[in-house]
Amino acid sequence: MASLPTAEQVRQLVRRVLAQLGATPEELAALQEHLLFQQGRCYARSYRTPRYWATWLREVELVQFYDQQGRMLRTISLLPPAPVRRAA
């Protein structure tokens, strides 16, 4: 059974995808990370550069990437793929 990624693994994923989307090394070096709380629980992490941002929605294990206008650019599921079931 595969385990869910750690916060550091997600941070590395975010940096890699933001670089693919066009974030510069300087922007990535200044990446800001924030924990988002609701009713005393951390429900998400937000990662921001001047031109891009990403949100890790922990309950559904999705990372969504946006440009500065708020357009969603990419969504990545962190859940392992479901096993393939075959008919008997």
PDB file of N, CA and C in Angstrom:
ATOM      1  N   MET A   1       0.848  -1.180   0.000  1.00  0.00           N
ATOM      2  CA  MET A   1       0.000   0.000   0.000  1.00  0.00           C
ATOM      3  C   MET A   1       0.893   1.243   0.000  1.00  0.00           C
ATOM      4  N   ALA A   2       0.678   2.105  -0.952  1.00  0.00           N
ATOM      5  CA  ALA A   2       1.486   3.316  -1.067  1.00  0.00           C
ATOM      6  C   ALA A   2       1.064   4.331  -0.019  1.00  0.00           C
ATOM      7  N   SER A   3       2.044   5.051   0.495  1.00  0.00           N
ATOM      8  CA  SER A   3       1.727   6.071   1.491  1.00  0.00           C
ATOM      9  C   SER A   3       1.564   7.416   0.812  1.00  0.00           C
ATOM     10  N   LEU A   4       0.874   8.327   1.492  1.00  0.00           N
ATOM     11  CA  LEU A   4       0.680   9.674   0.971  1.00  0.00           C
ATOM     12  C   LEU A   4       1.986  10.444   1.092  1.00  0.00           C
ATOM     13  N   PRO A   5       2.184  11.430   0.234  1.00  0.00           N
ATOM     14  CA  PRO A   5       3.444  12.182   0.262  1.00  0.00           C
ATOM     15  C   PRO A   5       3.573  13.053   1.504  1.00  0.00           C
ATOM     16  N   THR A   6       4.801  13.337   1.868  1.00  0.00           N
ATOM     17  CA  THR A   6       5.084  14.239   2.980  1.00  0.00           C
ATOM     18  C   THR A   6       4.972  15.684   2.503  1.00  0.00           C
ATOM     19  N   ALA A   7       4.960  16.606   3.447  1.00  0.00           N
ATOM     20  CA  ALA A   7       4.916  18.033   3.107  1.00  0.00           C
ATOM     21  C   ALA A   7       6.126  18.413   2.258  1.00  0.00           C
ATOM     22  N   GLU A   8       7.287  17.869   2.549  1.00  0.00           N
ATOM     23  CA  GLU A   8       8.494  18.175   1.766  1.00  0.00           C
ATOM     24  C   GLU A   8       8.368  17.643   0.340  1.00  0.00           C
ATOM     25  N   GLN A   9       7.815  16.458   0.175  1.00  0.00           N
ATOM     26  CA  GLN A   9       7.627  15.907  -1.165  1.00  0.00           C
ATOM     27  C   GLN A   9       6.656  16.759  -1.981  1.00  0.00           C
ATOM     28  N   VAL A  10       5.594  17.244  -1.344  1.00  0.00           N
ATOM     29  CA  VAL A  10       4.637  18.111  -2.044  1.00  0.00           C
ATOM     30  C   VAL A  10       5.308  19.434  -2.390  1.00  0.00           C
ATOM     31  N   ARG A  11       6.096  19.981  -1.479  1.00  0.00           N
ATOM     32  CA  ARG A  11       6.817  21.232  -1.737  1.00  0.00           C
ATOM     33  C   ARG A  11       7.728  21.074  -2.966  1.00  0.00           C
ATOM     34  N   GLN A  12       8.423  19.944  -3.070  1.00  0.00           N
ATOM     35  CA  GLN A  12       9.286  19.689  -4.227  1.00  0.00           C
ATOM     36  C   GLN A  12       8.463  19.562  -5.506  1.00  0.00           C
ATOM     37  N   LEU A  13       7.320  18.891  -5.422  1.00  0.00           N
ATOM     38  CA  LEU A  13       6.422  18.776  -6.569  1.00  0.00           C
ATOM     39  C   LEU A  13       5.957  20.156  -7.025  1.00  0.00           C
ATOM     40  N   VAL A  14       5.564  20.998  -6.078  1.00  0.00           N
ATOM     41  CA  VAL A  14       5.094  22.340  -6.400  1.00  0.00           C
ATOM     42  C   VAL A  14       6.207  23.120  -7.108  1.00  0.00           C
ATOM     43  N   ARG A  15       7.409  23.078  -6.585  1.00  0.00           N
ATOM     44  CA  ARG A  15       8.530  23.784  -7.222  1.00  0.00           C
ATOM     45  C   ARG A  15       8.767  23.290  -8.651  1.00  0.00           C
ATOM     46  N   ARG A  16       8.726  21.969  -8.828  1.00  0.00           N
ATOM     47  CA  ARG A  16       8.970  21.385 -10.143  1.00  0.00           C
ATOM     48  C   ARG A  16       7.888  21.815 -11.148  1.00  0.00           C
ATOM     49  N   VAL A  17       6.624  21.756 -10.742  1.00  0.00           N
ATOM     50  CA  VAL A  17       5.533  22.125 -11.652  1.00  0.00           C
ATOM     51  C   VAL A  17       5.544  23.626 -11.923  1.00  0.00           C
ATOM     52  N   LEU A  18       5.787  24.442 -10.911  1.00  0.00           N
ATOM     53  CA  LEU A  18       5.854  25.883 -11.135  1.00  0.00           C
ATOM     54  C   LEU A  18       6.968  26.235 -12.112  1.00  0.00           C
ATOM     55  N   ALA A  19       8.092  25.533 -12.034  1.00  0.00           N
ATOM     56  CA  ALA A  19       9.185  25.753 -12.996  1.00  0.00           C
ATOM     57  C   ALA A  19       8.725  25.376 -14.405  1.00  0.00           C
ATOM     58  N   GLN A  20       7.986  24.270 -14.536  1.00  0.00           N
ATOM     59  CA  GLN A  20       7.464  23.863 -15.841  1.00  0.00           C
ATOM     60  C   GLN A  20       6.489  24.905 -16.391  1.00  0.00           C
ATOM     61  N   LEU A  21       5.740  25.551 -15.497  1.00  0.00           N
ATOM     62  CA  LEU A  21       4.766  26.561 -15.919  1.00  0.00           C
ATOM     63  C   LEU A  21       5.420  27.893 -16.267  1.00  0.00           C
ATOM     64  N   GLY A  22       6.696  28.063 -15.886  1.00  0.00           N
ATOM     65  CA  GLY A  22       7.398  29.272 -16.260  1.00  0.00           C
ATOM     66  C   GLY A  22       7.945  30.107 -15.126  1.00  0.00           C
ATOM     67  N   ALA A  23       7.816  29.655 -13.886  1.00  0.00           N
ATOM     68  CA  ALA A  23       8.387  30.399 -12.757  1.00  0.00           C
ATOM     69  C   ALA A  23       9.908  30.406 -12.876  1.00  0.00           C
ATOM     70  N   THR A  24      10.499  31.546 -12.603  1.00  0.00           N
ATOM     71  CA  THR A  24      11.952  31.692 -12.695  1.00  0.00           C
ATOM     72  C   THR A  24      12.613  31.136 -11.428  1.00  0.00           C
ATOM     73  N   PRO A  25      13.916  30.857 -11.484  1.00  0.00           N
ATOM     74  CA  PRO A  25      14.624  30.412 -10.284  1.00  0.00           C
ATOM     75  C   PRO A  25      14.502  31.425  -9.133  1.00  0.00           C
ATOM     76  N   GLU A  26      14.496  32.708  -9.459  1.00  0.00           N
ATOM     77  CA  GLU A  26      14.355  33.742  -8.433  1.00  0.00           C
ATOM     78  C   GLU A  26      12.988  33.668  -7.765  1.00  0.00           C
ATOM     79  N   GLU A  27      11.941  33.455  -8.576  1.00  0.00           N
ATOM     80  CA  GLU A  27      10.590  33.311  -8.020  1.00  0.00           C
ATOM     81  C   GLU A  27      10.496  32.078  -7.126  1.00  0.00           C
ATOM     82  N   LEU A  28      11.088  30.982  -7.571  1.00  0.00           N
ATOM     83  CA  LEU A  28      11.041  29.755  -6.781  1.00  0.00           C
ATOM     84  C   LEU A  28      11.811  29.894  -5.479  1.00  0.00           C
ATOM     85  N   ALA A  29      12.902  30.646  -5.502  1.00  0.00           N
ATOM     86  CA  ALA A  29      13.679  30.863  -4.279  1.00  0.00           C
ATOM     87  C   ALA A  29      12.885  31.667  -3.254  1.00  0.00           C
ATOM     88  N   ALA A  30      11.963  32.489  -3.734  1.00  0.00           N
ATOM     89  CA  ALA A  30      11.145  33.325  -2.845  1.00  0.00           C
ATOM     90  C   ALA A  30       9.773  32.715  -2.586  1.00  0.00           C
ATOM     91  N   LEU A  31       9.592  31.436  -2.906  1.00  0.00           N
ATOM     92  CA  LEU A  31       8.306  30.760  -2.714  1.00  0.00           C
ATOM     93  C   LEU A  31       7.841  30.901  -1.267  1.00  0.00           C
ATOM     94  N   GLN A  32       6.614  31.362  -1.095  1.00  0.00           N
ATOM     95  CA  GLN A  32       6.037  31.501   0.246  1.00  0.00           C
ATOM     96  C   GLN A  32       5.028  30.382   0.474  1.00  0.00           C
ATOM     97  N   GLU A  33       5.064  29.811   1.658  1.00  0.00           N
ATOM     98  CA  GLU A  33       4.160  28.726   2.010  1.00  0.00           C
ATOM     99  C   GLU A  33       3.332  29.148   3.219  1.00  0.00           C
ATOM    100  N   HIS A  34       2.031  28.894   3.155  1.00  0.00           N
ATOM    101  CA  HIS A  34       1.131  29.239   4.250  1.00  0.00           C
ATOM    102  C   HIS A  34       0.238  28.045   4.571  1.00  0.00           C
ATOM    103  N   LEU A  35      -0.011  27.846   5.853  1.00  0.00           N
ATOM    104  CA  LEU A  35      -0.973  26.836   6.290  1.00  0.00           C
ATOM    105  C   LEU A  35      -2.331  27.499   6.401  1.00  0.00           C
ATOM    106  N   LEU A  36      -3.366  26.832   5.919  1.00  0.00           N
ATOM    107  CA  LEU A  36      -4.721  27.371   5.972  1.00  0.00           C
ATOM    108  C   LEU A  36      -5.531  26.541   6.963  1.00  0.00           C
ATOM    109  N   PHE A  37      -6.145  27.222   7.925  1.00  0.00           N
ATOM    110  CA  PHE A  37      -6.890  26.559   8.987  1.00  0.00           C
ATOM    111  C   PHE A  37      -8.369  26.887   8.908  1.00  0.00           C
ATOM    112  N   GLN A  38      -9.177  25.917   9.292  1.00  0.00           N
ATOM    113  CA  GLN A  38     -10.617  26.119   9.416  1.00  0.00           C
ATOM    114  C   GLN A  38     -11.080  25.289  10.605  1.00  0.00           C
ATOM    115  N   GLN A  39     -11.757  25.929  11.521  1.00  0.00           N
ATOM    116  CA  GLN A  39     -12.235  25.279  12.744  1.00  0.00           C
ATOM    117  C   GLN A  39     -11.110  24.556  13.472  1.00  0.00           C
ATOM    118  N   GLY A  40      -9.950  25.202  13.542  1.00  0.00           N
ATOM    119  CA  GLY A  40      -8.814  24.669  14.280  1.00  0.00           C
ATOM    120  C   GLY A  40      -8.047  23.563  13.591  1.00  0.00           C
ATOM    121  N   ARG A  41      -8.383  23.241  12.338  1.00  0.00           N
ATOM    122  CA  ARG A  41      -7.716  22.168  11.600  1.00  0.00           C
ATOM    123  C   ARG A  41      -7.034  22.717  10.362  1.00  0.00           C
ATOM    124  N   CYS A  42      -5.850  22.223  10.092  1.00  0.00           N
ATOM    125  CA  CYS A  42      -5.156  22.590   8.854  1.00  0.00           C
ATOM    126  C   CYS A  42      -5.809  21.800   7.721  1.00  0.00           C
ATOM    127  N   TYR A  43      -6.437  22.518   6.794  1.00  0.00           N
ATOM    128  CA  TYR A  43      -7.111  21.842   5.693  1.00  0.00           C
ATOM    129  C   TYR A  43      -6.378  22.000   4.365  1.00  0.00           C
ATOM    130  N   ALA A  44      -5.408  22.916   4.311  1.00  0.00           N
ATOM    131  CA  ALA A  44      -4.692  23.125   3.046  1.00  0.00           C
ATOM    132  C   ALA A  44      -3.375  23.825   3.305  1.00  0.00           C
ATOM    133  N   ARG A  45      -2.512  23.766   2.300  1.00  0.00           N
ATOM    134  CA  ARG A  45      -1.281  24.555   2.267  1.00  0.00           C
ATOM    135  C   ARG A  45      -1.303  25.342   0.970  1.00  0.00           C
ATOM    136  N   SER A  46      -0.853  26.571   1.051  1.00  0.00           N
ATOM    137  CA  SER A  46      -0.810  27.447  -0.104  1.00  0.00           C
ATOM    138  C   SER A  46       0.640  27.819  -0.379  1.00  0.00           C
ATOM    139  N   TYR A  47       1.009  27.823  -1.661  1.00  0.00           N
ATOM    140  CA  TYR A  47       2.367  28.144  -2.090  1.00  0.00           C
ATOM    141  C   TYR A  47       2.250  29.279  -3.104  1.00  0.00           C
ATOM    142  N   ARG A  48       3.017  30.365  -2.897  1.00  0.00           N
ATOM    143  CA  ARG A  48       2.869  31.543  -3.765  1.00  0.00           C
ATOM    144  C   ARG A  48       4.195  32.081  -4.271  1.00  0.00           C
ATOM    145  N   THR A  49       4.164  32.468  -5.533  1.00  0.00           N
ATOM    146  CA  THR A  49       5.231  33.250  -6.151  1.00  0.00           C
ATOM    147  C   THR A  49       4.533  34.493  -6.711  1.00  0.00           C
ATOM    148  N   PRO A  50       5.278  35.462  -7.213  1.00  0.00           N
ATOM    149  CA  PRO A  50       4.611  36.649  -7.760  1.00  0.00           C
ATOM    150  C   PRO A  50       3.641  36.357  -8.917  1.00  0.00           C
ATOM    151  N   ARG A  51       3.920  35.317  -9.712  1.00  0.00           N
ATOM    152  CA  ARG A  51       3.071  35.064 -10.884  1.00  0.00           C
ATOM    153  C   ARG A  51       2.208  33.816 -10.798  1.00  0.00           C
ATOM    154  N   TYR A  52       2.473  32.944  -9.843  1.00  0.00           N
ATOM    155  CA  TYR A  52       1.751  31.672  -9.754  1.00  0.00           C
ATOM    156  C   TYR A  52       1.449  31.353  -8.297  1.00  0.00           C
ATOM    157  N   TRP A  53       0.451  30.489  -8.109  1.00  0.00           N
ATOM    158  CA  TRP A  53       0.215  29.957  -6.776  1.00  0.00           C
ATOM    159  C   TRP A  53      -0.370  28.559  -6.901  1.00  0.00           C
ATOM    160  N   ALA A  54      -0.221  27.810  -5.835  1.00  0.00           N
ATOM    161  CA  ALA A  54      -0.725  26.438  -5.796  1.00  0.00           C
ATOM    162  C   ALA A  54      -1.348  26.199  -4.433  1.00  0.00           C
ATOM    163  N   THR A  55      -2.314  25.314  -4.404  1.00  0.00           N
ATOM    164  CA  THR A  55      -2.960  24.939  -3.149  1.00  0.00           C
ATOM    165  C   THR A  55      -3.004  23.426  -3.062  1.00  0.00           C
ATOM    166  N   TRP A  56      -2.542  22.917  -1.918  1.00  0.00           N
ATOM    167  CA  TRP A  56      -2.629  21.489  -1.630  1.00  0.00           C
ATOM    168  C   TRP A  56      -3.842  21.306  -0.745  1.00  0.00           C
ATOM    169  N   LEU A  57      -4.889  20.713  -1.281  1.00  0.00           N
ATOM    170  CA  LEU A  57      -6.116  20.424  -0.529  1.00  0.00           C
ATOM    171  C   LEU A  57      -5.934  19.055   0.111  1.00  0.00           C
ATOM    172  N   ARG A  58      -5.646  19.060   1.398  1.00  0.00           N
ATOM    173  CA  ARG A  58      -5.218  17.840   2.075  1.00  0.00           C
ATOM    174  C   ARG A  58      -6.310  16.788   2.190  1.00  0.00           C
ATOM    175  N   GLU A  59      -7.556  17.189   2.370  1.00  0.00           N
ATOM    176  CA  GLU A  59      -8.624  16.188   2.530  1.00  0.00           C
ATOM    177  C   GLU A  59      -8.839  15.358   1.281  1.00  0.00           C
ATOM    178  N   VAL A  60      -8.662  15.969   0.128  1.00  0.00           N
ATOM    179  CA  VAL A  60      -8.873  15.243  -1.129  1.00  0.00           C
ATOM    180  C   VAL A  60      -7.558  14.933  -1.828  1.00  0.00           C
ATOM    181  N   GLU A  61      -6.436  15.352  -1.232  1.00  0.00           N
ATOM    182  CA  GLU A  61      -5.087  15.078  -1.733  1.00  0.00           C
ATOM    183  C   GLU A  61      -4.915  15.520  -3.184  1.00  0.00           C
ATOM    184  N   LEU A  62      -5.305  16.775  -3.446  1.00  0.00           N
ATOM    185  CA  LEU A  62      -5.111  17.395  -4.749  1.00  0.00           C
ATOM    186  C   LEU A  62      -4.210  18.609  -4.601  1.00  0.00           C
ATOM    187  N   VAL A  63      -3.383  18.847  -5.614  1.00  0.00           N
ATOM    188  CA  VAL A  63      -2.628  20.094  -5.698  1.00  0.00           C
ATOM    189  C   VAL A  63      -3.104  20.792  -6.960  1.00  0.00           C
ATOM    190  N   GLN A  64      -3.587  22.015  -6.792  1.00  0.00           N
ATOM    191  CA  GLN A  64      -4.098  22.792  -7.918  1.00  0.00           C
ATOM    192  C   GLN A  64      -3.188  23.999  -8.137  1.00  0.00           C
ATOM    193  N   PHE A  65      -2.905  24.299  -9.394  1.00  0.00           N
ATOM    194  CA  PHE A  65      -1.989  25.369  -9.772  1.00  0.00           C
ATOM    195  C   PHE A  65      -2.752  26.451 -10.530  1.00  0.00           C
ATOM    196  N   TYR A  66      -2.434  27.716 -10.225  1.00  0.00           N
ATOM    197  CA  TYR A  66      -3.145  28.858 -10.795  1.00  0.00           C
ATOM    198  C   TYR A  66      -2.152  29.918 -11.261  1.00  0.00           C
ATOM    199  N   ASP A  67      -2.595  30.746 -12.222  1.00  0.00           N
ATOM    200  CA  ASP A  67      -1.802  31.913 -12.582  1.00  0.00           C
ATOM    201  C   ASP A  67      -2.262  33.099 -11.739  1.00  0.00           C
ATOM    202  N   GLN A  68      -1.647  34.259 -11.938  1.00  0.00           N
ATOM    203  CA  GLN A  68      -1.958  35.411 -11.088  1.00  0.00           C
ATOM    204  C   GLN A  68      -3.369  35.946 -11.314  1.00  0.00           C
ATOM    205  N   GLN A  69      -4.025  35.575 -12.426  1.00  0.00           N
ATOM    206  CA  GLN A  69      -5.406  35.977 -12.659  1.00  0.00           C
ATOM    207  C   GLN A  69      -6.405  34.984 -12.058  1.00  0.00           C
ATOM    208  N   GLY A  70      -5.897  33.924 -11.454  1.00  0.00           N
ATOM    209  CA  GLY A  70      -6.767  32.934 -10.820  1.00  0.00           C
ATOM    210  C   GLY A  70      -7.241  31.827 -11.749  1.00  0.00           C
ATOM    211  N   ARG A  71      -6.663  31.745 -12.953  1.00  0.00           N
ATOM    212  CA  ARG A  71      -7.031  30.665 -13.874  1.00  0.00           C
ATOM    213  C   ARG A  71      -6.318  29.390 -13.462  1.00  0.00           C
ATOM    214  N   MET A  72      -7.088  28.308 -13.333  1.00  0.00           N
ATOM    215  CA  MET A  72      -6.485  27.029 -12.978  1.00  0.00           C
ATOM    216  C   MET A  72      -5.696  26.506 -14.164  1.00  0.00           C
ATOM    217  N   LEU A  73      -4.444  26.150 -13.917  1.00  0.00           N
ATOM    218  CA  LEU A  73      -3.547  25.687 -14.963  1.00  0.00           C
ATOM    219  C   LEU A  73      -3.352  24.180 -14.952  1.00  0.00           C
ATOM    220  N   ARG A  74      -3.414  23.585 -13.779  1.00  0.00           N
ATOM    221  CA  ARG A  74      -3.154  22.152 -13.654  1.00  0.00           C
ATOM    222  C   ARG A  74      -3.687  21.644 -12.323  1.00  0.00           C
ATOM    223  N   THR A  75      -4.087  20.390 -12.297  1.00  0.00           N
ATOM    224  CA  THR A  75      -4.485  19.707 -11.069  1.00  0.00           C
ATOM    225  C   THR A  75      -3.765  18.368 -11.031  1.00  0.00           C
ATOM    226  N   ILE A  76      -3.177  18.057  -9.883  1.00  0.00           N
ATOM    227  CA  ILE A  76      -2.463  16.789  -9.712  1.00  0.00           C
ATOM    228  C   ILE A  76      -3.033  16.074  -8.490  1.00  0.00           C
ATOM    229  N   SER A  77      -3.417  14.826  -8.672  1.00  0.00           N
ATOM    230  CA  SER A  77      -3.884  14.001  -7.564  1.00  0.00           C
ATOM    231  C   SER A  77      -2.682  13.351  -6.889  1.00  0.00           C
ATOM    232  N   LEU A  78      -2.675  13.383  -5.570  1.00  0.00           N
ATOM    233  CA  LEU A  78      -1.603  12.757  -4.805  1.00  0.00           C
ATOM    234  C   LEU A  78      -1.966  11.348  -4.342  1.00  0.00           C
ATOM    235  N   LEU A  79      -3.179  10.929  -4.657  1.00  0.00           N
ATOM    236  CA  LEU A  79      -3.616   9.594  -4.252  1.00  0.00           C
ATOM    237  C   LEU A  79      -3.015   8.550  -5.182  1.00  0.00           C
ATOM    238  N   PRO A  80      -2.660   7.390  -4.637  1.00  0.00           N
ATOM    239  CA  PRO A  80      -2.162   6.327  -5.517  1.00  0.00           C
ATOM    240  C   PRO A  80      -3.287   5.862  -6.434  1.00  0.00           C
ATOM    241  N   PRO A  81      -2.951   5.377  -7.611  1.00  0.00           N
ATOM    242  CA  PRO A  81      -4.000   4.898  -8.523  1.00  0.00           C
ATOM    243  C   PRO A  81      -4.762   3.732  -7.904  1.00  0.00           C
ATOM    244  N   ALA A  82      -6.045   3.680  -8.194  1.00  0.00           N
ATOM    245  CA  ALA A  82      -6.875   2.581  -7.688  1.00  0.00           C
ATOM    246  C   ALA A  82      -6.476   1.296  -8.394  1.00  0.00           C
ATOM    247  N   PRO A  83      -6.510   0.179  -7.670  1.00  0.00           N
ATOM    248  CA  PRO A  83      -6.174  -1.090  -8.321  1.00  0.00           C
ATOM    249  C   PRO A  83      -7.186  -1.421  -9.415  1.00  0.00           C
ATOM    250  N   VAL A  84      -6.690  -2.050 -10.456  1.00  0.00           N
ATOM    251  CA  VAL A  84      -7.562  -2.456 -11.568  1.00  0.00           C
ATOM    252  C   VAL A  84      -8.231  -3.761 -11.198  1.00  0.00           C
ATOM    253  N   ARG A  85      -9.542  -3.779 -11.312  1.00  0.00           N
ATOM    254  CA  ARG A  85     -10.278  -5.006 -11.023  1.00  0.00           C
ATOM    255  C   ARG A  85     -10.632  -5.681 -12.343  1.00  0.00           C
ATOM    256  N   ARG A  86     -10.500  -6.975 -12.340  1.00  0.00           N
ATOM    257  CA  ARG A  86     -10.806  -7.738 -13.552  1.00  0.00           C
ATOM    258  C   ARG A  86     -12.005  -8.643 -13.280  1.00  0.00           C
ATOM    259  N   ALA A  87     -12.779  -8.822 -14.301  1.00  0.00           N
ATOM    260  CA  ALA A  87     -13.931  -9.726 -14.173  1.00  0.00           C
ATOM    261  C   ALA A  87     -13.429 -11.157 -14.042  1.00  0.00           C
ATOM    262  N   ALA A  88     -14.183 -11.931 -13.285  1.00  0.00           N
ATOM    263  CA  ALA A  88     -13.787 -13.337 -13.080  1.00  0.00           C
ATOM    264  C   ALA A  88     -14.120 -14.189 -14.258  1.00  0.00           C
TER     265      ALA A  88
END
